[in-house]
Amino acid sequence: SAEYTTILSEVRGRVGWITLNRPEALNALNSVLVRELIDAALAFDASPEIGCIVITGSERAFAAGADIKEMADHSYAEMAVGGPFPGWGGFERMRTPVVAAVAGFALGGGCELAMMCDIILAADTAKFGQPEINLGVLPGFGGSQRLPRAIGSYKAAELVLTGRMMRADEAERSGLVSRVIPAAELLDETAQVAATIAAKSLPALYAAKDALQAAQEMPLSEGLRFERRAFAAAFATEDQKEGMRAFTEKREPNFTHR
Ligand code: CAA
């Protein structure tokens, strides 16, 4: 959209694409970029024409973190009242599945942005890390909470306390990355994955994402009750009838996304 200066936003079929675009700063997440990213993502999330959102960067960097130059001189009070980073709550609560397509650096806030997405596809050039400790701080966009949940507490502690980077293969082994893809194929493969998701029943996608997110927060017994209710509710949708009818009629389903 024309009014954005730090991202590119476009619709491809039922997929909303957001490309972080501050090449001069390796896509460092300054307040303008964060505001534009969240604005574009929430607009896609509000549209029934969009069934999947992709967030990507450049070949060199997904994002090299929060913008250090912008925040260096902030006071405690400026950070405590939200400073340059309001709105992540809305991003995290989006109903639409979000795919991060990561090439190059995903550091600090960049790694944390990837972890706010549902699926992380990584080029073999991807490098992940939480280097905030080298700056005299700690992760600030959820890294200290999501990284241990993703890769386990001991591996997360080693990364957060040393600030070292890990490459795509180690990230995949650790469970941070859904799949590693040769760099030259990252965007095509991401487009295929996103189109595959976006073609599904929208209410089913929303419910499945909701249940997957509940799994991060709830004890098993509560999560299973949550899932049971959501599963029953799926039978109130037109798409459930169509999906199951198409199976018995041995044809592809034609979802109405209702
Ligand atoms: N903030 C602001 N500018 C950044 C940046 C960042 N996080 N990362 C890179 N840049 C800028 C550099 O300053 C440089 O700009 P100039 O040419 O104007 O000097 C430009 O991007 C290119 O970067 P480099 O010259 O450093 O490129 P490199 O290939 O030598 O190194 C790098 C790449 C290892 C990623 C290095 O840029 C780096 O270490 N970046 C910072 C990584 C970092 O510490 N991230 C965490 C930020 S704090 C955070 O994210 C807090 C939080 O959790 C919310």
Short mmCIF file of C-alpha atoms and ligand atoms in Angstrom, two decimals:
data_model
loop_
_atom_site.label_atom_id
_atom_site.label_comp_id
_atom_site.label_asym_id
_atom_site.label_seq_id
_atom_site.Cartn_x
_atom_site.Cartn_y
_atom_site.Cartn_z
CA SER A 1 0.00 0.00 0.00
CA ALA A 2 1.25 3.45 -0.96
CA GLU A 3 1.08 5.01 2.50
CA TYR A 4 3.68 2.59 3.96
CA THR A 5 7.34 3.61 3.93
CA THR A 6 9.07 0.68 5.66
CA ILE A 7 7.09 -2.34 4.44
CA LEU A 8 5.51 -3.60 1.22
CA SER A 9 2.03 -5.02 1.51
CA GLU A 10 0.20 -6.87 -1.26
CA VAL A 11 -2.61 -9.36 -1.77
CA ARG A 12 -1.88 -12.50 -3.83
CA GLY A 13 -5.04 -14.56 -4.18
CA ARG A 14 -6.21 -15.25 -0.62
CA VAL A 15 -2.74 -14.56 0.83
CA GLY A 16 -1.67 -11.25 2.37
CA TRP A 17 2.08 -10.64 1.90
CA ILE A 18 4.07 -8.25 4.05
CA THR A 19 7.71 -7.64 3.15
CA LEU A 20 9.83 -5.74 5.65
CA ASN A 21 11.70 -3.12 3.67
CA ARG A 22 14.41 -1.16 5.49
CA PRO A 23 17.42 -2.61 3.64
CA GLU A 24 19.70 0.15 4.94
CA ALA A 25 19.19 -1.15 8.50
CA LEU A 26 18.78 -4.90 7.86
CA ASN A 27 15.06 -4.40 8.51
CA ALA A 28 15.63 -3.23 12.08
CA LEU A 29 12.23 -2.81 13.70
CA ASN A 30 11.88 0.90 14.39
CA SER A 31 8.62 2.39 15.64
CA VAL A 32 7.42 3.30 12.14
CA LEU A 33 8.03 -0.21 10.82
CA VAL A 34 6.36 -1.84 13.82
CA ARG A 35 3.33 0.43 13.43
CA GLU A 36 3.09 -0.23 9.67
CA LEU A 37 3.61 -3.98 10.06
CA ILE A 38 0.89 -4.28 12.70
CA ASP A 39 -1.47 -2.01 10.73
CA ALA A 40 -1.05 -4.05 7.52
CA ALA A 41 -1.31 -7.38 9.33
CA LEU A 42 -4.47 -6.38 11.24
CA ALA A 43 -6.07 -5.16 7.98
CA PHE A 44 -5.42 -8.58 6.41
CA ASP A 45 -6.68 -10.29 9.56
CA ALA A 46 -9.94 -8.36 9.40
CA SER A 47 -10.63 -9.47 5.81
CA PRO A 48 -12.55 -12.68 5.04
CA GLU A 49 -10.79 -12.61 1.66
CA ILE A 50 -7.48 -13.43 3.37
CA GLY A 51 -6.80 -16.96 4.66
CA CYS A 52 -3.07 -16.68 5.37
CA ILE A 53 -0.58 -13.90 6.07
CA VAL A 54 3.11 -14.10 5.10
CA ILE A 55 5.79 -11.98 6.77
CA THR A 56 9.17 -11.91 5.08
CA GLY A 57 12.26 -9.75 4.78
CA SER A 58 15.16 -9.68 2.34
CA GLU A 59 17.77 -12.25 1.35
CA ARG A 60 20.18 -10.70 3.85
CA ALA A 61 17.86 -10.17 6.78
CA PHE A 62 14.41 -11.09 7.99
CA ALA A 63 15.03 -8.47 10.69
CA ALA A 64 18.19 -7.74 12.70
CA GLY A 65 16.19 -6.79 15.78
CA ALA A 66 14.60 -3.77 17.34
CA ASP A 67 16.20 -0.56 16.10
CA ILE A 68 19.11 -0.06 18.50
CA LYS A 69 19.83 3.50 17.34
CA GLU A 70 16.23 4.55 17.92
CA MET A 71 15.93 3.09 21.41
CA ALA A 72 19.46 3.72 22.73
CA ASP A 73 18.59 6.97 24.52
CA HIS A 74 15.12 6.06 25.76
CA SER A 75 14.41 6.47 29.45
CA TYR A 76 12.85 3.88 31.72
CA ALA A 77 9.60 5.84 31.66
CA GLU A 78 9.53 5.95 27.86
CA MET A 79 10.00 2.19 27.67
CA ALA A 80 7.56 1.50 30.52
CA VAL A 81 4.68 3.37 28.92
CA GLY A 82 5.08 1.37 25.70
CA GLY A 83 7.66 3.57 24.04
CA PRO A 84 7.98 2.83 20.35
CA PHE A 85 6.41 -0.65 20.51
CA PRO A 86 2.69 -0.53 21.19
CA GLY A 87 0.29 -2.89 19.52
CA TRP A 88 2.04 -6.29 19.58
CA GLY A 89 -0.91 -7.65 21.60
CA GLY A 90 -3.17 -7.13 18.60
CA PHE A 91 -0.67 -8.85 16.30
CA GLU A 92 -0.41 -11.83 18.65
CA ARG A 93 -4.19 -12.16 18.85
CA MET A 94 -4.78 -12.28 15.07
CA ARG A 95 -7.02 -15.16 14.00
CA THR A 96 -5.46 -15.70 10.57
CA PRO A 97 -2.54 -18.15 10.28
CA VAL A 98 0.76 -16.29 9.85
CA VAL A 99 3.82 -17.75 8.10
CA ALA A 100 7.27 -16.23 8.65
CA ALA A 101 9.62 -16.74 5.69
CA VAL A 102 13.09 -16.15 7.14
CA ALA A 103 16.30 -15.64 5.17
CA GLY A 104 19.47 -14.19 6.69
CA PHE A 105 19.41 -12.59 10.12
CA ALA A 106 16.48 -13.10 12.49
CA LEU A 107 17.97 -11.58 15.62
CA GLY A 108 16.48 -10.13 18.78
CA GLY A 109 13.12 -8.63 17.89
CA GLY A 110 13.47 -10.28 14.45
CA CYS A 111 13.65 -13.74 16.00
CA GLU A 112 10.82 -12.75 18.33
CA LEU A 113 8.67 -11.55 15.41
CA ALA A 114 9.23 -14.92 13.70
CA MET A 115 8.14 -16.64 16.93
CA MET A 116 4.92 -14.58 16.98
CA CYS A 117 4.06 -16.33 13.70
CA ASP A 118 2.46 -19.78 13.53
CA ILE A 119 4.87 -21.36 11.05
CA ILE A 120 8.55 -20.50 10.49
CA LEU A 121 9.98 -21.44 7.09
CA ALA A 122 13.72 -20.81 7.02
CA ALA A 123 16.13 -20.47 4.12
CA ASP A 124 19.34 -22.41 4.67
CA THR A 125 20.95 -18.95 5.08
CA ALA A 126 18.83 -18.09 8.13
CA LYS A 127 20.55 -17.19 11.41
CA PHE A 128 18.53 -16.97 14.61
CA GLY A 129 19.54 -15.49 17.94
CA GLN A 130 18.68 -13.34 20.90
CA PRO A 131 21.79 -11.11 21.13
CA GLU A 132 20.22 -8.54 23.49
CA ILE A 133 22.55 -9.61 26.31
CA ASN A 134 25.43 -8.13 24.27
CA LEU A 135 23.68 -4.75 24.49
CA GLY A 136 23.21 -4.87 28.24
CA VAL A 137 19.53 -5.79 28.04
CA LEU A 138 17.35 -8.88 27.55
CA PRO A 139 14.78 -9.92 24.95
CA GLY A 140 11.84 -7.52 24.88
CA PHE A 141 9.33 -8.86 22.31
CA GLY A 142 8.66 -12.19 24.04
CA GLY A 143 11.92 -14.07 23.42
CA SER A 144 12.51 -15.09 27.03
CA GLN A 145 9.06 -16.72 27.04
CA ARG A 146 8.59 -18.12 23.53
CA LEU A 147 12.13 -19.43 22.95
CA PRO A 148 12.06 -21.82 25.98
CA ARG A 149 8.61 -23.02 24.91
CA ALA A 150 9.90 -23.61 21.37
CA ILE A 151 13.30 -25.22 22.02
CA GLY A 152 13.38 -26.11 25.73
CA SER A 153 14.70 -24.22 28.70
CA TYR A 154 18.38 -25.28 28.60
CA LYS A 155 18.92 -24.52 24.92
CA ALA A 156 17.01 -21.23 25.24
CA ALA A 157 19.08 -20.22 28.26
CA GLU A 158 22.32 -20.89 26.41
CA LEU A 159 21.19 -18.71 23.49
CA VAL A 160 19.77 -15.87 25.60
CA LEU A 161 22.70 -15.76 28.07
CA THR A 162 25.52 -16.01 25.50
CA GLY A 163 23.80 -14.07 22.70
CA ARG A 164 25.19 -16.47 20.08
CA MET A 165 23.49 -17.10 16.74
CA MET A 166 22.31 -20.48 15.50
CA ARG A 167 22.05 -21.50 11.90
CA ALA A 168 18.98 -22.87 10.17
CA ASP A 169 19.91 -26.54 10.57
CA GLU A 170 20.40 -26.19 14.34
CA ALA A 171 17.19 -24.15 14.58
CA GLU A 172 15.28 -26.90 12.77
CA ARG A 173 16.78 -29.64 14.96
CA SER A 174 15.76 -27.61 18.02
CA GLY A 175 12.17 -27.17 16.90
CA LEU A 176 12.31 -23.40 16.27
CA VAL A 177 11.87 -23.82 12.53
CA SER A 178 9.05 -25.68 10.78
CA ARG A 179 11.19 -26.52 7.74
CA VAL A 180 14.47 -25.48 6.09
CA ILE A 181 14.35 -24.65 2.38
CA PRO A 182 17.19 -23.84 -0.07
CA ALA A 183 17.43 -20.03 -0.13
CA ALA A 184 16.62 -19.72 -3.84
CA GLU A 185 13.33 -21.56 -3.30
CA LEU A 186 12.20 -19.89 -0.07
CA LEU A 187 9.65 -17.48 -1.53
CA ASP A 188 8.14 -19.94 -4.04
CA GLU A 189 7.83 -22.63 -1.39
CA THR A 190 6.36 -20.11 1.08
CA ALA A 191 3.83 -19.01 -1.56
CA GLN A 192 2.78 -22.64 -2.00
CA VAL A 193 2.45 -23.29 1.71
CA ALA A 194 0.49 -20.06 2.21
CA ALA A 195 -1.82 -20.76 -0.75
CA THR A 196 -2.45 -24.28 0.55
CA ILE A 197 -3.46 -22.89 3.93
CA ALA A 198 -5.50 -20.00 2.50
CA ALA A 199 -7.63 -22.39 0.42
CA LYS A 200 -8.95 -24.17 3.54
CA SER A 201 -12.14 -23.30 5.38
CA LEU A 202 -11.58 -19.95 7.10
CA PRO A 203 -13.60 -20.81 10.23
CA ALA A 204 -11.71 -24.12 10.47
CA LEU A 205 -8.37 -22.28 10.17
CA TYR A 206 -9.38 -19.79 12.85
CA ALA A 207 -10.48 -22.60 15.17
CA ALA A 208 -7.36 -24.69 14.54
CA LYS A 209 -5.04 -21.72 15.21
CA ASP A 210 -7.03 -20.87 18.33
CA ALA A 211 -6.65 -24.42 19.63
CA LEU A 212 -2.93 -24.51 18.82
CA GLN A 213 -2.45 -21.25 20.72
CA ALA A 214 -4.49 -22.60 23.64
CA ALA A 215 -2.02 -25.51 23.77
CA GLN A 216 0.73 -22.99 24.66
CA GLU A 217 -1.21 -21.61 27.59
CA MET A 218 -3.46 -24.28 29.10
CA PRO A 219 -2.95 -27.45 31.11
CA LEU A 220 -3.71 -30.54 29.02
CA SER A 221 -7.11 -31.28 30.58
CA GLU A 222 -8.36 -27.74 29.92
CA GLY A 223 -6.86 -27.71 26.42
CA LEU A 224 -8.61 -30.97 25.58
CA ARG A 225 -11.95 -29.54 26.77
CA PHE A 226 -11.25 -26.41 24.69
CA GLU A 227 -10.60 -28.57 21.62
CA ARG A 228 -13.68 -30.74 22.16
CA ARG A 229 -15.95 -27.67 22.23
CA ALA A 230 -14.26 -26.14 19.17
CA PHE A 231 -14.54 -29.45 17.30
CA ALA A 232 -18.28 -29.66 18.02
CA ALA A 233 -18.70 -26.01 16.98
CA ALA A 234 -17.08 -26.74 13.60
CA PHE A 235 -20.21 -28.76 12.77
CA ALA A 236 -22.18 -25.51 12.74
CA THR A 237 -20.25 -24.30 9.65
CA GLU A 238 -21.19 -24.73 6.00
CA ASP A 239 -17.60 -25.69 5.27
CA GLN A 240 -17.79 -28.77 7.52
CA LYS A 241 -20.80 -30.03 5.55
CA GLU A 242 -19.06 -29.26 2.24
CA GLY A 243 -15.71 -30.74 3.33
CA MET A 244 -17.22 -34.03 4.44
CA ARG A 245 -19.64 -34.22 1.49
CA ALA A 246 -16.73 -33.64 -0.92
CA PHE A 247 -14.83 -36.51 0.70
CA THR A 248 -17.68 -38.97 0.28
CA GLU A 249 -18.26 -37.76 -3.31
CA LYS A 250 -14.51 -38.20 -4.04
CA ARG A 251 -14.01 -34.57 -5.17
CA GLU A 252 -12.15 -31.48 -3.96
CA PRO A 253 -14.09 -29.37 -1.43
CA ASN A 254 -15.32 -25.97 -2.50
CA PHE A 255 -15.20 -24.00 0.74
CA THR A 256 -17.33 -20.89 1.21
CA HIS A 257 -15.19 -19.78 4.18
CA ARG A 258 -18.37 -19.60 6.28
N1 CAA B 1 19.25 -1.57 14.88
C1 CAA B 1 19.64 -0.51 14.16
N2 CAA B 1 20.46 -0.63 13.07
C2 CAA B 1 20.89 -1.86 12.73
C3 CAA B 1 20.50 -2.99 13.48
C4 CAA B 1 19.63 -2.82 14.58
N3 CAA B 1 19.19 -3.86 15.32
N4 CAA B 1 21.09 -4.08 12.91
C5 CAA B 1 21.80 -3.63 11.87
N5 CAA B 1 21.69 -2.29 11.76
C6 CAA B 1 22.31 -1.40 10.77
C7 CAA B 1 23.77 -1.22 11.06
O1 CAA B 1 23.94 -0.23 12.05
C8 CAA B 1 24.30 -0.82 9.71
O2 CAA B 1 23.97 0.54 9.50
P1 CAA B 1 25.12 1.58 9.02
O3 CAA B 1 25.58 1.02 7.69
O4 CAA B 1 24.37 2.86 8.92
O5 CAA B 1 26.18 1.53 10.05
C9 CAA B 1 23.45 -1.64 8.75
O6 CAA B 1 22.28 -2.03 9.50
C10 CAA B 1 24.15 -2.90 8.28
O7 CAA B 1 24.58 -3.63 9.42
P2 CAA B 1 26.12 -4.07 9.63
O8 CAA B 1 27.04 -3.16 8.92
O9 CAA B 1 26.32 -4.24 11.10
O10 CAA B 1 26.09 -5.49 8.89
P3 CAA B 1 27.01 -6.76 9.22
O11 CAA B 1 26.75 -7.74 8.11
O12 CAA B 1 28.40 -6.35 9.51
O13 CAA B 1 26.41 -7.36 10.59
C11 CAA B 1 24.67 -8.08 12.10
C12 CAA B 1 25.11 -7.88 10.62
C13 CAA B 1 25.52 -9.16 12.75
C14 CAA B 1 23.23 -8.51 12.04
C15 CAA B 1 24.84 -6.74 12.86
O14 CAA B 1 24.22 -5.71 12.12
C16 CAA B 1 24.24 -6.76 14.23
O15 CAA B 1 24.80 -7.32 15.15
N6 CAA B 1 23.04 -6.12 14.41
C17 CAA B 1 22.40 -5.97 15.67
C18 CAA B 1 21.76 -7.28 16.11
C19 CAA B 1 21.12 -7.10 17.48
O16 CAA B 1 21.79 -6.84 18.46
N7 CAA B 1 19.80 -7.26 17.55
C20 CAA B 1 19.06 -7.11 18.78
C21 CAA B 1 18.50 -5.72 18.88
S1 CAA B 1 17.79 -5.38 20.46
C22 CAA B 1 16.24 -6.07 20.39
O17 CAA B 1 15.83 -6.64 19.41
C23 CAA B 1 15.41 -5.88 21.63
C24 CAA B 1 14.15 -6.67 21.64
O18 CAA B 1 14.13 -7.86 21.91
C25 CAA B 1 12.90 -6.00 21.37
#
